[in-house]
PDB file of C-alpha atoms in Angstrom:
ATOM      1  CA  VAL X 769      19.455   1.761 -14.267  1.00 87.00           C
ATOM      2  CA  PHE X 770      17.266  -1.402 -14.439  1.00 81.00           C
ATOM      3  CA  ASN X 771      14.307   0.765 -15.758  1.00 81.00           C
ATOM      4  CA  ASP X 772      12.958   4.370 -17.695  1.00 86.00           C
ATOM      5  CA  TYR X 773      11.158   5.579 -14.821  1.00 84.00           C
ATOM      6  CA  THR X 774      14.900   5.233 -12.261  1.00 86.00           C
ATOM      7  CA  LYS X 775      16.893   6.749 -14.668  1.00 92.00           C
ATOM      8  CA  LYS X 776      14.689   9.769 -15.797  1.00 92.00           C
ATOM      9  CA  ILE X 777      14.152  10.153 -11.732  1.00 92.00           C
ATOM     10  CA  PHE X 778      18.342  10.714 -11.759  1.00 93.00           C
ATOM     11  CA  GLU X 779      18.258  12.994 -14.894  1.00 95.00           C
ATOM     12  CA  ASN X 780      15.600  14.904 -11.971  1.00 95.00           C
ATOM     13  CA  LEU X 781      18.192  15.587 -10.227  1.00 94.00           C
ATOM     14  CA  GLY X 782      20.798  16.811 -12.778  1.00 96.00           C
ATOM     15  CA  ALA X 783      22.387  13.102 -13.471  1.00 95.00           C
ATOM     16  CA  LYS X 784      24.090  13.192 -16.982  1.00 94.00           C
ATOM     17  CA  LYS X 785      24.771  10.438 -18.313  1.00 95.00           C
ATOM     18  CA  VAL X 786      22.038   7.821 -17.020  1.00 95.00           C
ATOM     19  CA  PHE X 787      21.656   3.934 -18.853  1.00 94.00           C
ATOM     20  CA  SER X 788      18.314   1.801 -18.543  1.00 90.00           C
ATOM     21  CA  VAL X 789      20.046  -1.404 -19.360  1.00 87.00           C
ATOM     22  CA  GLY X 790      16.994  -3.739 -18.093  1.00 77.00           C
ATOM     23  CA  SER X 791      16.966  -6.683 -16.284  1.00 71.00           C
ATOM     24  CA  MET X 792      17.347  -9.912 -16.667  1.00 69.00           C
ATOM     25  CA  LEU X 793      14.610 -10.922 -14.230  1.00 68.00           C
ATOM     26  CA  PHE X 794      12.028  -9.110 -16.608  1.00 70.00           C
ATOM     27  CA  ASN X 795      10.690 -12.282 -18.938  1.00 72.00           C
ATOM     28  CA  LYS X 796      13.280 -14.534 -16.409  1.00 80.00           C
ATOM     29  CA  PRO X 797      11.056 -18.835 -17.341  1.00 85.00           C
ATOM     30  CA  ILE X 798       9.545 -19.679 -13.760  1.00 89.00           C
ATOM     31  CA  LYS X 799       9.988 -23.837 -13.715  1.00 88.00           C
ATOM     32  CA  GLU X 800       7.139 -25.627 -13.763  1.00 86.00           C
ATOM     33  CA  ARG X 801       8.838 -27.384  -9.765  1.00 90.00           C
ATOM     34  CA  LYS X 802       7.323 -30.358  -7.162  1.00 93.00           C
ATOM     35  CA  LYS X 803       5.408 -28.325  -5.117  1.00 95.00           C
ATOM     36  CA  GLU X 804       6.523 -28.210  -1.735  1.00 97.00           C
ATOM     37  CA  TYR X 805       5.577 -25.591   0.197  1.00 98.00           C
ATOM     38  CA  ASP X 806       1.885 -24.041  -0.072  1.00 98.00           C
ATOM     39  CA  PHE X 807       3.054 -20.414   1.078  1.00 98.00           C
ATOM     40  CA  LEU X 808       6.210 -18.079   0.549  1.00 98.00           C
ATOM     41  CA  TYR X 809       7.007 -15.658   2.684  1.00 98.00           C
ATOM     42  CA  ILE X 810       8.816 -12.637   1.063  1.00 97.00           C
ATOM     43  CA  THR X 811      10.576 -10.017   4.629  1.00 95.00           C
ATOM     44  CA  GLN X 812      11.309  -7.070   4.322  1.00 90.00           C
ATOM     45  CA  GLY X 813      14.420  -6.031   6.914  1.00 84.00           C
ATOM     46  CA  HIS X 814      15.650  -3.120   6.277  1.00 80.00           C
ATOM     47  CA  ASP X 815      14.045  -1.494   9.087  1.00 80.00           C
ATOM     48  CA  TYR X 816      16.041  -4.374  11.499  1.00 80.00           C
ATOM     49  CA  LEU X 817      19.125  -2.035  10.244  1.00 78.00           C
ATOM     50  CA  GLY X 818      19.629   0.173  12.900  1.00 70.00           C
ATOM     51  CA  ASN X 819      21.459   2.945  12.447  1.00 65.00           C
ATOM     52  CA  LEU X 820      22.699   2.030   8.823  1.00 66.00           C
ATOM     53  CA  GLN X 821      18.685   2.722   7.963  1.00 63.00           C
ATOM     54  CA  TYR X 822      17.695   4.542   5.306  1.00 64.00           C
ATOM     55  CA  VAL X 823      14.894   6.231   4.108  1.00 66.00           C
ATOM     56  CA  ASP X 824      14.572   5.526   0.016  1.00 66.00           C
ATOM     57  CA  PHE X 825      11.320   7.102  -0.758  1.00 66.00           C
ATOM     58  CA  PRO X 826       9.192   9.726  -0.157  1.00 69.00           C
ATOM     59  CA  ASN X 827       6.328   8.106   1.507  1.00 68.00           C
ATOM     60  CA  SER X 828       8.748   5.382   3.760  1.00 71.00           C
ATOM     61  CA  LEU X 829       7.156   4.704   7.257  1.00 71.00           C
ATOM     62  CA  HIS X 830      10.415   3.048   9.040  1.00 70.00           C
ATOM     63  CA  SER X 831      10.467   2.376  12.274  1.00 74.00           C
ATOM     64  CA  PHE X 832      13.846   2.482  12.355  1.00 71.00           C
ATOM     65  CA  ASP X 833      13.718  -0.065  15.272  1.00 74.00           C
ATOM     66  CA  GLY X 834      12.569  -2.512  13.569  1.00 81.00           C
ATOM     67  CA  TYR X 835      10.052  -2.986  16.441  1.00 86.00           C
ATOM     68  CA  GLU X 836       6.561  -2.404  14.296  1.00 88.00           C
ATOM     69  CA  LEU X 837       7.920  -5.274  11.814  1.00 90.00           C
ATOM     70  CA  TYR X 838       9.295  -7.360  14.156  1.00 93.00           C
ATOM     71  CA  GLN X 839       5.694  -7.487  15.512  1.00 95.00           C
ATOM     72  CA  ARG X 840       4.566  -7.981  11.620  1.00 95.00           C
ATOM     73  CA  HIS X 841       6.819 -11.220  11.453  1.00 96.00           C
ATOM     74  CA  LYS X 842       6.162 -12.964  15.163  1.00 97.00           C
ATOM     75  CA  SER X 843       2.762 -12.866  14.522  1.00 98.00           C
ATOM     76  CA  ILE X 844       2.118 -14.573  10.935  1.00 98.00           C
ATOM     77  CA  ILE X 845       4.244 -17.187  12.458  1.00 98.00           C
ATOM     78  CA  GLU X 846       2.695 -17.259  15.566  1.00 98.00           C
ATOM     79  CA  LEU X 847      -0.112 -17.520  12.430  1.00 98.00           C
ATOM     80  CA  PHE X 848       0.743 -19.950  10.353  1.00 98.00           C
ATOM     81  CA  GLY X 849       2.396 -22.102  13.284  1.00 98.00           C
ATOM     82  CA  THR X 850      -1.070 -21.904  15.308  1.00 98.00           C
ATOM     83  CA  LYS X 851      -3.868 -21.559  13.057  1.00 98.00           C
ATOM     84  CA  PHE X 852      -2.716 -22.840   9.738  1.00 98.00           C
ATOM     85  CA  LYS X 853      -0.133 -25.582  10.639  1.00 97.00           C
ATOM     86  CA  ASP X 854      -1.512 -28.023   7.446  1.00 97.00           C
ATOM     87  CA  LYS X 855      -0.134 -24.651   5.084  1.00 98.00           C
ATOM     88  CA  LYS X 856       3.672 -25.879   4.992  1.00 98.00           C
ATOM     89  CA  ILE X 857       5.127 -22.272   4.347  1.00 98.00           C
ATOM     90  CA  ILE X 858       9.620 -20.863   3.882  1.00 98.00           C
ATOM     91  CA  ILE X 859      10.225 -17.696   5.491  1.00 98.00           C
ATOM     92  CA  ARG X 860      13.382 -16.099   3.461  1.00 97.00           C
ATOM     93  CA  VAL X 861      14.807 -14.168   5.347  1.00 95.00           C
ATOM     94  CA  HIS X 862      15.971 -10.637   4.489  1.00 90.00           C
ATOM     95  CA  PRO X 863      20.184 -11.212   4.914  1.00 88.00           C
ATOM     96  CA  VAL X 864      20.479  -7.977   6.123  1.00 84.00           C
ATOM     97  CA  VAL X 865      19.402  -9.748   9.367  1.00 85.00           C
ATOM     98  CA  VAL X 866      22.735 -12.333   9.389  1.00 83.00           C
ATOM     99  CA  THR X 867      24.479 -10.422   8.195  1.00 83.00           C
ATOM    100  CA  THR X 868      25.225  -5.848   9.141  1.00 78.00           C
ATOM    101  CA  GLY X 869      21.644  -6.360  10.807  1.00 69.00           C
ATOM    102  CA  VAL X 870      20.598  -7.110  14.588  1.00 76.00           C
ATOM    103  CA  TYR X 871      19.820 -10.379  15.312  1.00 82.00           C
ATOM    104  CA  VAL X 872      16.171 -10.581  14.877  1.00 88.00           C
ATOM    105  CA  PRO X 873      14.503 -14.554  16.545  1.00 93.00           C
ATOM    106  CA  PHE X 874      12.721 -15.592  13.163  1.00 95.00           C
ATOM    107  CA  TRP X 875      14.676 -19.482  14.195  1.00 96.00           C
ATOM    108  CA  GLU X 876      14.117 -18.976  17.680  1.00 97.00           C
ATOM    109  CA  LEU X 877      10.399 -17.860  16.775  1.00 97.00           C
ATOM    110  CA  ALA X 878       9.432 -20.458  14.361  1.00 98.00           C
ATOM    111  CA  GLU X 879      11.481 -23.902  16.367  1.00 97.00           C
ATOM    112  CA  SER X 880       8.556 -25.131  18.019  1.00 96.00           C
ATOM    113  CA  TYR X 881       5.803 -25.302  14.913  1.00 98.00           C
ATOM    114  CA  THR X 882       7.141 -28.107  12.355  1.00 98.00           C
ATOM    115  CA  ASN X 883       5.008 -26.725   9.220  1.00 98.00           C
ATOM    116  CA  ILE X 884       6.991 -23.693   9.142  1.00 98.00           C
ATOM    117  CA  THR X 885      10.899 -23.139   7.093  1.00 98.00           C
ATOM    118  CA  LEU X 886      12.853 -20.580   7.211  1.00 97.00           C
ATOM    119  CA  ASP X 887      15.712 -19.765   5.148  1.00 97.00           C
ATOM    120  CA  VAL X 888      18.317 -17.109   4.501  1.00 95.00           C
ATOM    121  CA  SER X 889      20.466 -18.103   1.527  1.00 93.00           C
ATOM    122  CA  ILE X 890      17.587 -20.358  -1.723  1.00 94.00           C
ATOM    123  CA  PRO X 891      17.777 -17.293  -4.011  1.00 92.00           C
ATOM    124  CA  ILE X 892      14.578 -16.253  -4.217  1.00 93.00           C
ATOM    125  CA  GLN X 893      13.678 -17.467  -8.062  1.00 92.00           C
ATOM    126  CA  THR X 894      13.502 -21.338  -6.868  1.00 94.00           C
ATOM    127  CA  LEU X 895      11.515 -21.383  -4.085  1.00 96.00           C
ATOM    128  CA  ILE X 896       8.578 -19.102  -5.991  1.00 96.00           C
ATOM    129  CA  GLU X 897       9.476 -22.501  -8.082  1.00 96.00           C
ATOM    130  CA  LYS X 898       8.878 -24.810  -5.336  1.00 97.00           C
ATOM    131  CA  SER X 899       5.803 -22.692  -4.046  1.00 97.00           C
ATOM    132  CA  GLN X 900       2.470 -22.579  -4.518  1.00 97.00           C
ATOM    133  CA  TYR X 901       0.973 -18.745  -2.614  1.00 98.00           C
ATOM    134  CA  ILE X 902       4.288 -16.480  -2.763  1.00 98.00           C
ATOM    135  CA  ILE X 903       3.111 -13.539   0.572  1.00 98.00           C
ATOM    136  CA  SER X 904       5.990 -10.225   0.443  1.00 97.00           C
ATOM    137  CA  ASP X 905       6.228  -6.956   2.403  1.00 94.00           C
ATOM    138  CA  TYR X 906       6.520  -5.175  -0.061  1.00 89.00           C
ATOM    139  CA  PHE X 907       7.951  -5.293  -4.154  1.00 87.00           C
ATOM    140  CA  THR X 908      10.475  -7.283  -4.451  1.00 87.00           C
ATOM    141  CA  SER X 909      12.246  -7.173  -8.224  1.00 83.00           C
ATOM    142  CA  GLU X 910      11.209 -11.121  -8.386  1.00 88.00           C
ATOM    143  CA  PHE X 911       8.121  -8.648  -8.818  1.00 90.00           C
ATOM    144  CA  ILE X 912       9.676  -7.491 -12.517  1.00 84.00           C
ATOM    145  CA  ASN X 913       9.261 -10.585 -14.007  1.00 87.00           C
ATOM    146  CA  ARG X 914       5.516 -10.822 -15.995  1.00 85.00           C
ATOM    147  CA  GLU X 915       6.119 -14.078 -16.216  1.00 89.00           C
ATOM    148  CA  LEU X 916       5.597 -14.775 -12.489  1.00 92.00           C
ATOM    149  CA  HIS X 917       2.165 -12.372 -12.280  1.00 90.00           C
ATOM    150  CA  TYR X 918       0.019 -15.642 -14.777  1.00 90.00           C
ATOM    151  CA  LYS X 919       1.720 -18.151 -12.455  1.00 93.00           C
ATOM    152  CA  ARG X 920       1.408 -17.323  -9.414  1.00 95.00           C
ATOM    153  CA  ASP X 921      -0.707 -15.287  -6.477  1.00 96.00           C
ATOM    154  CA  ILE X 922       1.382 -12.978  -4.883  1.00 97.00           C
ATOM    155  CA  ILE X 923      -0.093 -11.480  -1.656  1.00 98.00           C
ATOM    156  CA  LEU X 924       1.730  -8.167  -1.083  1.00 97.00           C
ATOM    157  CA  PHE X 925       1.662  -5.561   2.508  1.00 95.00           C
ATOM    158  CA  GLN X 926       0.384  -2.783   1.160  1.00 91.00           C
ATOM    159  CA  GLY X 927       1.455   0.010   3.936  1.00 80.00           C
ATOM    160  CA  ALA X 928       4.239   0.303   6.339  1.00 74.00           C
ATOM    161  CA  PRO X 929       7.455  -0.043   6.340  1.00 76.00           C
ATOM    162  CA  THR X 930       6.811   0.277   2.271  1.00 77.00           C
ATOM    163  CA  PRO X 931       4.058   1.310   1.258  1.00 79.00           C
ATOM    164  CA  ILE X 932       2.632   1.444  -1.875  1.00 81.00           C
ATOM    165  CA  PRO X 933       2.610   5.018  -3.797  1.00 79.00           C
ATOM    166  CA  GLU X 934      -1.266   6.513  -4.034  1.00 81.00           C
ATOM    167  CA  GLU X 935      -0.247   6.609  -8.500  1.00 83.00           C
ATOM    168  CA  THR X 936       0.159   3.284  -8.658  1.00 85.00           C
ATOM    169  CA  ILE X 937      -1.945   1.352  -5.559  1.00 87.00           C
ATOM    170  CA  GLU X 938      -4.776   0.590  -8.590  1.00 89.00           C
ATOM    171  CA  ASP X 939      -2.876  -1.227 -10.869  1.00 89.00           C
ATOM    172  CA  MET X 940      -1.800  -2.288  -7.629  1.00 90.00           C
ATOM    173  CA  LYS X 941      -4.817  -4.196  -7.169  1.00 91.00           C
ATOM    174  CA  LYS X 942      -5.188  -5.652 -10.330  1.00 90.00           C
ATOM    175  CA  MET X 943      -1.452  -7.326  -9.910  1.00 92.00           C
ATOM    176  CA  PHE X 944      -2.369  -8.340  -6.379  1.00 96.00           C
ATOM    177  CA  ILE X 945      -3.873  -9.308  -3.497  1.00 97.00           C
ATOM    178  CA  LEU X 946      -3.281  -6.242  -1.104  1.00 96.00           C
ATOM    179  CA  VAL X 947      -3.293  -6.506   2.743  1.00 96.00           C
ATOM    180  CA  ASP X 948      -2.388  -4.275   5.267  1.00 94.00           C
ATOM    181  CA  THR X 949      -3.066  -5.954   8.742  1.00 95.00           C
ATOM    182  CA  VAL X 950      -1.775  -9.301   9.143  1.00 97.00           C
ATOM    183  CA  GLU X 951      -5.553  -9.990  10.131  1.00 97.00           C
ATOM    184  CA  ASP X 952      -6.112  -9.274   6.610  1.00 97.00           C
ATOM    185  CA  LEU X 953      -3.434 -11.930   5.154  1.00 98.00           C
ATOM    186  CA  GLU X 954      -5.171 -14.140   7.488  1.00 98.00           C
ATOM    187  CA  GLU X 955      -8.038 -13.629   6.062  1.00 98.00           C
ATOM    188  CA  LYS X 956      -7.190 -14.376   3.046  1.00 97.00           C
ATOM    189  CA  VAL X 957      -5.161 -17.576   2.931  1.00 98.00           C
ATOM    190  CA  LYS X 958      -8.244 -18.530   4.246  1.00 97.00           C
ATOM    191  CA  ASN X 959     -10.262 -18.238   1.915  1.00 97.00           C
ATOM    192  CA  ILE X 960      -6.850 -18.482  -1.154  1.00 97.00           C
ATOM    193  CA  GLU X 961      -8.640 -21.479  -2.621  1.00 95.00           C
ATOM    194  CA  ILE X 962     -11.705 -18.980  -3.566  1.00 95.00           C
ATOM    195  CA  ILE X 963      -9.968 -15.398  -3.846  1.00 95.00           C
ATOM    196  CA  THR X 964      -7.371 -16.905  -6.834  1.00 95.00           C
ATOM    197  CA  LYS X 965      -9.619 -19.411  -8.709  1.00 92.00           C
ATOM    198  CA  ASP X 966     -10.350 -17.644 -12.465  1.00 87.00           C
ATOM    199  CA  ARG X 967      -9.157 -14.624 -10.615  1.00 85.00           C
ATOM    200  CA  PRO X 968      -7.401 -12.532 -13.698  1.00 81.00           C
TER     201      PRO X 968
END
């Protein structure tokens, strides 16, 4: 496993030999590249898995047809395409959408907006380095990199489908700019420079 927290969970379930190997992402340097995008949006894709869906932790709030998540993704594409035309965003579509999952029409939704780019294959680390700010549906493994938190401001959805556990919410508020809805996100994007100025 990648950390002692996960090791303890497996041991509590009765596993006899569990090894915590750490992660090569921890303190991986963030190269300062020329900024190509104002925002990178990292999407969750598990809710699009249909009959392959899984419940990954006790307070999961997945919709098994992906409809709620689709409404969020559609709304964010429309938000940036209509209200934030001056901001360039790259949306990192989760690979399950084009591999094992049900196809989701991200490309059709975004095709009339010139400021929106979609990608499924460029490594997230590279996209982070090319972007000013990050928006994410969930705590992706890239976020265990301590250096990332010193160099980028991250807006994180705190509710469904991957709600933040109550016992970590205060710590998460220190690390992320938390939002619940697309309306919250709109407000944060509108005021991002004020919010992030001198943010500890």
